[in-house]
Amino acid sequence: MILLAGGAAGLDRSRLTRVPGLAVAGEDGIRLPSASLVRIWQEWETALRERGGGTLPWKLWQPGSLGVWDYLFSTADTLVDAFREGDRHAAAITDPAESFTVTVDGVGRLTVDFRGVFAGHPVFPIISEFATGLILNSARSAAGRPLTPVRVTLPGAAPRRHDYLMEAYGTAHLEFGAELPSVTFSATDARAPLPRADPALATILRDHARTTLAGARPVLGWLDRFRVEVELSLPDGDLPAVAHRLRMAPRTLQRRLREEGTSWREEIERVRRQWVEHLLQNTRMTVESIAARTGYADQRALRRAIHRWYGHGPAALRRDMSPS
């Protein structure tokens, strides 16, 4: 959906050449790590912001776009049941570590939170716009009628203009600076019977979802996934955080790297060098800004690193790498 939205908006697909696994993203049974998805948002965020932000991709959503998850959702009895079913099978559409948490308050209002594995990443606010829109679209489709949310919460500061969000969500009740993105539905909407509820079909779909997930193939090996995670960990380059996202202990991660003939320090250096090259070639960022983005203490530290790698400074490197 994101790639289709970018294409429809005329975004530059060549900017995504560094995204691992993108060439086979459309093949059946292929599962890209969420880190690759974050990289797409990262490369296109500015352009998408100018064209509708995270609401742009989910406007292309239609029933069935998310495969078995969509149909499982619509065959539940109520929205509460639908989102609980959706959370149990969230791995059908996203990283298995991510979830849609369902809460019903004392008066029966339903709140659905999206808990993403990259909640601390700078692009999480725009991902949150997409996730909350997907929650709302799925609910409206299952209910077979328009639904007005009681509230939508989003992390990050409010954009200077967010009328596009009010129009997309159908409400002015937006709250920014939240810990998690969420959508809250009224008690009436939460408990209303869904028109396509079908317990027998739901059982068949659950079996199909399990079979589909069991046969899914990760497109990247663990070392490839590790390198994407390291890249996304910049500027901090925190080993325990990367190990946690790969679901292993820091010592286990270091041992696996030794077995691959490399080390944490070498990998951090490799990723920083790649990013420095990319930013010098494709942006007008200052050396000071690039140093901050890639985790160097200051521009002098970055200049020393560039001299060590290439034998000359960033100005010469940028000139040599510029298209003729």
Short mmCIF file of C-alpha atoms in Angstrom, two decimals:
data_model
loop_
_atom_site.label_atom_id
_atom_site.label_comp_id
_atom_site.label_asym_id
_atom_site.label_seq_id
_atom_site.Cartn_x
_atom_site.Cartn_y
_atom_site.Cartn_z
CA MET A 1 0.00 0.00 0.00
CA ILE A 2 2.83 2.39 0.82
CA LEU A 3 4.66 1.60 -2.41
CA LEU A 4 1.47 2.02 -4.43
CA ALA A 5 0.72 5.34 -2.71
CA GLY A 6 4.23 6.55 -3.42
CA GLY A 7 3.93 5.56 -7.05
CA ALA A 8 0.57 7.29 -7.40
CA ALA A 9 2.04 10.43 -5.83
CA GLY A 10 4.99 10.38 -8.24
CA LEU A 11 7.62 9.72 -5.56
CA ASP A 12 11.12 8.68 -6.60
CA ARG A 13 11.34 4.88 -6.34
CA SER A 14 15.11 5.03 -6.87
CA ARG A 15 15.46 6.45 -3.36
CA LEU A 16 14.44 3.03 -2.05
CA THR A 17 17.32 1.08 -3.63
CA ARG A 18 18.94 0.74 -0.19
CA VAL A 19 15.87 -0.95 1.32
CA PRO A 20 16.71 -4.66 1.84
CA GLY A 21 14.37 -7.15 0.21
CA LEU A 22 12.31 -4.65 -1.75
CA ALA A 23 12.81 -6.44 -5.07
CA VAL A 24 10.75 -9.43 -3.90
CA ALA A 25 8.27 -7.58 -1.69
CA GLY A 26 5.31 -8.50 -3.91
CA GLU A 27 5.93 -12.25 -4.00
CA ASP A 28 3.61 -14.63 -2.16
CA GLY A 29 4.91 -16.01 1.10
CA ILE A 30 7.64 -13.39 1.49
CA ARG A 31 7.96 -11.56 4.81
CA LEU A 32 10.05 -8.42 5.01
CA PRO A 33 11.28 -7.35 8.45
CA SER A 34 9.55 -4.29 9.85
CA ALA A 35 12.91 -2.53 9.69
CA SER A 36 12.64 -2.52 5.88
CA LEU A 37 9.21 -0.93 6.12
CA VAL A 38 10.59 1.76 8.41
CA ARG A 39 13.30 2.46 5.83
CA ILE A 40 10.64 3.14 3.19
CA TRP A 41 8.90 5.62 5.49
CA GLN A 42 12.27 7.15 6.30
CA GLU A 43 13.16 7.77 2.66
CA TRP A 44 9.73 9.06 1.64
CA GLU A 45 8.56 10.84 4.80
CA THR A 46 9.15 14.40 3.63
CA ALA A 47 7.48 13.83 0.26
CA LEU A 48 4.53 12.01 1.84
CA ARG A 49 4.09 14.81 4.37
CA GLU A 50 3.60 17.22 1.49
CA ARG A 51 0.91 14.97 -0.04
CA GLY A 52 -1.19 13.81 2.92
CA GLY A 53 1.18 12.16 5.39
CA GLY A 54 0.41 8.69 6.71
CA THR A 55 -3.19 8.96 5.52
CA LEU A 56 -2.13 8.72 1.88
CA PRO A 57 -1.39 4.94 1.70
CA TRP A 58 -4.44 3.73 3.59
CA LYS A 59 -6.75 5.67 1.30
CA LEU A 60 -5.88 2.93 -1.22
CA TRP A 61 -7.10 0.23 1.16
CA GLN A 62 -10.01 -1.93 0.03
CA PRO A 63 -11.53 -4.98 1.73
CA GLY A 64 -9.12 -7.84 1.05
CA SER A 65 -6.03 -5.63 0.68
CA LEU A 66 -4.65 -7.19 3.86
CA GLY A 67 -5.60 -10.72 2.89
CA VAL A 68 -6.96 -13.14 5.46
CA TRP A 69 -6.72 -10.53 8.24
CA ASP A 70 -9.42 -8.39 6.59
CA TYR A 71 -11.83 -11.29 6.28
CA LEU A 72 -11.17 -12.58 9.79
CA PHE A 73 -11.95 -9.12 11.04
CA SER A 74 -15.26 -8.78 9.21
CA THR A 75 -16.61 -12.21 10.27
CA ALA A 76 -16.45 -11.39 14.01
CA ASP A 77 -19.59 -10.65 16.05
CA THR A 78 -18.78 -7.10 17.19
CA LEU A 79 -15.98 -4.55 16.85
CA VAL A 80 -14.65 -5.60 20.25
CA ASP A 81 -14.44 -9.21 19.06
CA ALA A 82 -13.05 -8.13 15.68
CA PHE A 83 -10.12 -6.20 17.16
CA ARG A 84 -9.34 -8.96 19.63
CA GLU A 85 -9.28 -11.40 16.72
CA GLY A 86 -7.19 -8.94 14.72
CA ASP A 87 -4.67 -8.66 17.54
CA ARG A 88 -4.38 -12.45 17.87
CA HIS A 89 -3.52 -12.62 14.18
CA ALA A 90 -1.59 -9.35 13.86
CA ALA A 91 1.42 -11.29 12.55
CA ALA A 92 -0.55 -11.82 9.34
CA ILE A 93 -0.05 -8.13 8.46
CA THR A 94 2.85 -6.85 10.55
CA ASP A 95 5.85 -7.75 12.69
CA PRO A 96 4.94 -10.50 15.21
CA ALA A 97 6.24 -8.23 17.98
CA GLU A 98 3.64 -5.57 17.15
CA SER A 99 0.09 -5.60 18.43
CA PHE A 100 -3.32 -3.93 18.50
CA THR A 101 -4.19 -3.69 22.18
CA VAL A 102 -7.92 -3.70 22.95
CA THR A 103 -9.35 -1.90 26.00
CA VAL A 104 -13.00 -1.42 26.97
CA ASP A 105 -13.61 1.24 29.62
CA GLY A 106 -16.25 1.40 32.31
CA VAL A 107 -18.90 2.87 30.03
CA GLY A 108 -18.21 0.44 27.19
CA ARG A 109 -16.08 2.60 24.89
CA LEU A 110 -13.54 0.63 22.87
CA THR A 111 -9.96 1.89 22.49
CA VAL A 112 -7.51 0.19 20.13
CA ASP A 113 -3.80 1.04 20.56
CA PHE A 114 -1.12 0.23 18.03
CA ARG A 115 2.11 -0.90 19.70
CA GLY A 116 4.93 -0.77 17.17
CA VAL A 117 8.46 -2.07 17.62
CA PHE A 118 9.91 1.23 16.41
CA ALA A 119 7.90 3.49 18.70
CA GLY A 120 10.97 5.59 19.49
CA HIS A 121 12.02 6.11 15.87
CA PRO A 122 11.70 9.60 14.34
CA VAL A 123 9.32 8.32 11.63
CA PHE A 124 6.94 6.66 14.11
CA PRO A 125 4.53 9.66 14.08
CA ILE A 126 3.82 9.23 10.36
CA ILE A 127 3.60 5.44 10.78
CA SER A 128 1.06 6.14 13.52
CA GLU A 129 -1.07 8.18 11.13
CA PHE A 130 -1.13 5.16 8.85
CA ALA A 131 -1.86 2.66 11.67
CA THR A 132 -4.74 4.64 13.17
CA GLY A 133 -6.24 5.15 9.73
CA LEU A 134 -6.03 1.43 9.10
CA ILE A 135 -7.80 0.73 12.41
CA LEU A 136 -10.59 3.13 11.52
CA ASN A 137 -10.95 1.91 7.94
CA SER A 138 -11.12 -1.71 9.07
CA ALA A 139 -13.81 -0.85 11.62
CA ARG A 140 -15.90 1.05 9.08
CA SER A 141 -15.66 -1.77 6.58
CA ALA A 142 -16.64 -4.41 9.14
CA ALA A 143 -19.57 -2.32 10.38
CA GLY A 144 -20.70 -1.59 6.83
CA ARG A 145 -21.45 2.03 7.71
CA PRO A 146 -19.69 5.31 8.57
CA LEU A 147 -18.18 5.45 12.06
CA THR A 148 -17.08 8.62 13.81
CA PRO A 149 -14.36 7.94 16.38
CA VAL A 150 -14.73 9.42 19.85
CA ARG A 151 -11.02 10.26 19.85
CA VAL A 152 -7.82 9.64 17.89
CA THR A 153 -4.47 9.98 19.66
CA LEU A 154 -1.12 10.35 17.92
CA PRO A 155 2.46 10.54 19.18
CA GLY A 156 4.66 13.47 18.27
CA ALA A 157 3.91 17.16 18.05
CA ALA A 158 0.92 18.41 16.10
CA PRO A 159 1.77 19.38 12.51
CA ARG A 160 1.42 23.07 11.73
CA ARG A 161 -1.64 22.15 9.71
CA HIS A 162 -3.53 18.97 10.44
CA ASP A 163 -6.82 19.61 8.71
CA TYR A 164 -5.98 16.68 6.40
CA LEU A 165 -6.04 14.43 9.47
CA MET A 166 -9.41 15.74 10.65
CA GLU A 167 -10.82 15.16 7.18
CA ALA A 168 -9.34 11.66 6.90
CA TYR A 169 -10.46 10.52 10.37
CA GLY A 170 -13.80 12.30 10.20
CA THR A 171 -13.35 14.01 13.57
CA ALA A 172 -11.77 17.07 15.15
CA HIS A 173 -11.11 15.14 18.36
CA LEU A 174 -7.38 14.61 17.78
CA GLU A 175 -4.84 14.49 20.60
CA PHE A 176 -1.11 14.80 19.91
CA GLY A 177 1.86 13.96 22.09
CA ALA A 178 0.36 10.62 23.12
CA GLU A 179 2.48 7.66 24.15
CA LEU A 180 0.72 5.40 21.64
CA PRO A 181 -1.44 5.92 18.57
CA SER A 182 -5.02 4.88 19.24
CA VAL A 183 -8.62 5.10 18.09
CA THR A 184 -11.56 5.17 20.53
CA PHE A 185 -15.05 4.10 19.45
CA SER A 186 -18.34 4.77 21.24
CA ALA A 187 -19.96 2.03 23.33
CA THR A 188 -22.78 1.83 20.80
CA ASP A 189 -20.40 1.22 17.90
CA ALA A 190 -18.23 -1.15 19.94
CA ARG A 191 -21.07 -3.56 20.79
CA ALA A 192 -23.25 -3.29 17.67
CA PRO A 193 -23.58 -6.62 15.79
CA LEU A 194 -21.48 -6.75 12.64
CA PRO A 195 -23.50 -7.50 9.49
CA ARG A 196 -21.19 -10.24 8.13
CA ALA A 197 -20.61 -12.14 11.37
CA ASP A 198 -20.01 -15.81 10.54
CA PRO A 199 -18.51 -18.05 13.28
CA ALA A 200 -18.07 -21.05 10.94
CA LEU A 201 -16.22 -19.02 8.32
CA ALA A 202 -14.14 -17.37 11.05
CA THR A 203 -12.90 -20.80 12.17
CA ILE A 204 -11.85 -21.67 8.62
CA LEU A 205 -10.08 -18.33 8.24
CA ARG A 206 -8.19 -18.79 11.53
CA ASP A 207 -6.85 -22.12 10.28
CA HIS A 208 -5.86 -20.52 6.99
CA ALA A 209 -4.08 -17.68 8.79
CA ARG A 210 -2.04 -20.13 10.86
CA THR A 211 -1.09 -22.12 7.76
CA THR A 212 -0.10 -18.98 5.86
CA LEU A 213 2.11 -17.75 8.69
CA ALA A 214 3.74 -21.14 9.14
CA GLY A 215 4.73 -21.21 5.47
CA ALA A 216 5.97 -17.62 5.28
CA ARG A 217 9.62 -17.15 4.31
CA PRO A 218 11.76 -14.35 5.72
CA VAL A 219 13.50 -12.64 2.81
CA LEU A 220 16.57 -11.68 4.82
CA GLY A 221 18.97 -13.82 6.80
CA TRP A 222 19.69 -12.89 10.40
CA LEU A 223 22.89 -10.98 9.57
CA ASP A 224 21.02 -8.91 6.97
CA ARG A 225 18.26 -8.17 9.49
CA PHE A 226 20.90 -7.27 12.06
CA ARG A 227 22.50 -4.76 9.69
CA VAL A 228 19.17 -3.09 8.97
CA GLU A 229 18.51 -2.86 12.71
CA VAL A 230 21.95 -1.34 13.29
CA GLU A 231 21.26 1.27 10.64
CA LEU A 232 17.96 2.17 12.25
CA SER A 233 19.62 2.37 15.66
CA LEU A 234 21.71 5.36 14.57
CA PRO A 235 22.68 7.85 15.85
CA ASP A 236 22.84 6.02 19.20
CA GLY A 237 24.04 2.63 17.96
CA ASP A 238 22.82 0.86 21.10
CA LEU A 239 23.80 -2.84 21.15
CA PRO A 240 21.28 -3.96 23.84
CA ALA A 241 18.43 -2.29 21.94
CA VAL A 242 19.40 -4.00 18.67
CA ALA A 243 19.76 -7.35 20.45
CA HIS A 244 16.29 -6.90 21.98
CA ARG A 245 14.71 -6.25 18.57
CA LEU A 246 16.38 -9.40 17.24
CA ARG A 247 15.05 -11.30 20.28
CA MET A 248 18.43 -12.37 21.62
CA ALA A 249 20.69 -11.51 24.54
CA PRO A 250 23.52 -9.00 23.91
CA ARG A 251 26.15 -11.68 24.62
CA THR A 252 24.46 -14.05 22.18
CA LEU A 253 24.46 -11.33 19.54
CA GLN A 254 28.17 -10.69 20.04
CA ARG A 255 28.89 -14.42 19.81
CA ARG A 256 26.88 -14.72 16.58
CA LEU A 257 28.83 -11.81 15.11
CA ARG A 258 32.14 -13.48 15.99
CA GLU A 259 30.94 -16.63 14.25
CA GLU A 260 30.27 -14.50 11.15
CA GLY A 261 33.82 -13.13 11.32
CA THR A 262 32.79 -9.62 12.35
CA SER A 263 32.05 -7.59 15.46
CA TRP A 264 29.69 -4.95 16.79
CA ARG A 265 32.35 -2.25 16.36
CA GLU A 266 33.08 -3.25 12.76
CA GLU A 267 29.38 -3.34 11.90
CA ILE A 268 28.71 0.08 13.41
CA GLU A 269 31.64 1.47 11.43
CA ARG A 270 30.39 -0.15 8.21
CA VAL A 271 26.86 1.19 8.60
CA ARG A 272 28.06 4.68 9.51
CA ARG A 273 30.32 4.76 6.47
CA GLN A 274 27.47 3.74 4.17
CA TRP A 275 25.18 6.39 5.63
CA VAL A 276 27.80 9.10 5.40
CA GLU A 277 28.32 8.28 1.72
CA HIS A 278 24.57 8.27 1.11
CA LEU A 279 23.95 11.59 2.88
CA LEU A 280 26.88 13.33 1.20
CA GLN A 281 25.77 12.12 -2.21
CA ASN A 282 22.01 12.54 -1.96
CA THR A 283 21.39 15.44 0.41
CA ARG A 284 22.59 18.96 1.10
CA MET A 285 22.99 18.30 4.79
CA THR A 286 25.95 20.01 6.42
CA VAL A 287 28.83 17.95 7.76
CA GLU A 288 27.72 18.91 11.26
CA SER A 289 24.19 17.60 10.62
CA ILE A 290 25.51 14.39 9.07
CA ALA A 291 27.75 13.84 12.10
CA ALA A 292 24.74 14.17 14.41
CA ARG A 293 22.61 11.86 12.20
CA THR A 294 25.22 9.10 12.05
CA GLY A 295 26.33 9.16 15.69
CA TYR A 296 29.63 11.06 15.67
CA ALA A 297 30.44 13.31 18.62
CA ASP A 298 30.96 16.32 16.34
CA GLN A 299 31.97 17.24 12.80
CA ARG A 300 35.67 16.96 13.62
CA ALA A 301 35.21 13.30 14.57
CA LEU A 302 33.36 12.70 11.30
CA ARG A 303 36.03 14.47 9.26
CA ARG A 304 38.69 12.28 10.85
CA ALA A 305 36.69 9.17 9.99
CA ILE A 306 36.27 10.28 6.36
CA HIS A 307 40.00 10.94 6.07
CA ARG A 308 40.68 7.47 7.47
CA TRP A 309 38.33 5.85 4.97
CA TYR A 310 39.15 7.81 1.82
CA GLY A 311 42.31 9.83 2.41
CA HIS A 312 40.58 13.18 1.90
CA GLY A 313 37.82 15.30 3.43
CA PRO A 314 34.02 15.42 2.99
CA ALA A 315 34.07 18.27 0.44
CA ALA A 316 36.23 16.25 -1.96
CA LEU A 317 34.15 13.14 -1.32
CA ARG A 318 30.91 14.98 -2.03
CA ARG A 319 32.37 16.41 -5.23
CA ASP A 320 33.69 13.03 -6.40
CA MET A 321 30.36 11.32 -5.69
CA SER A 322 28.16 13.97 -7.30
CA PRO A 323 26.56 13.01 -10.63
CA SER A 324 28.54 14.41 -13.57
#
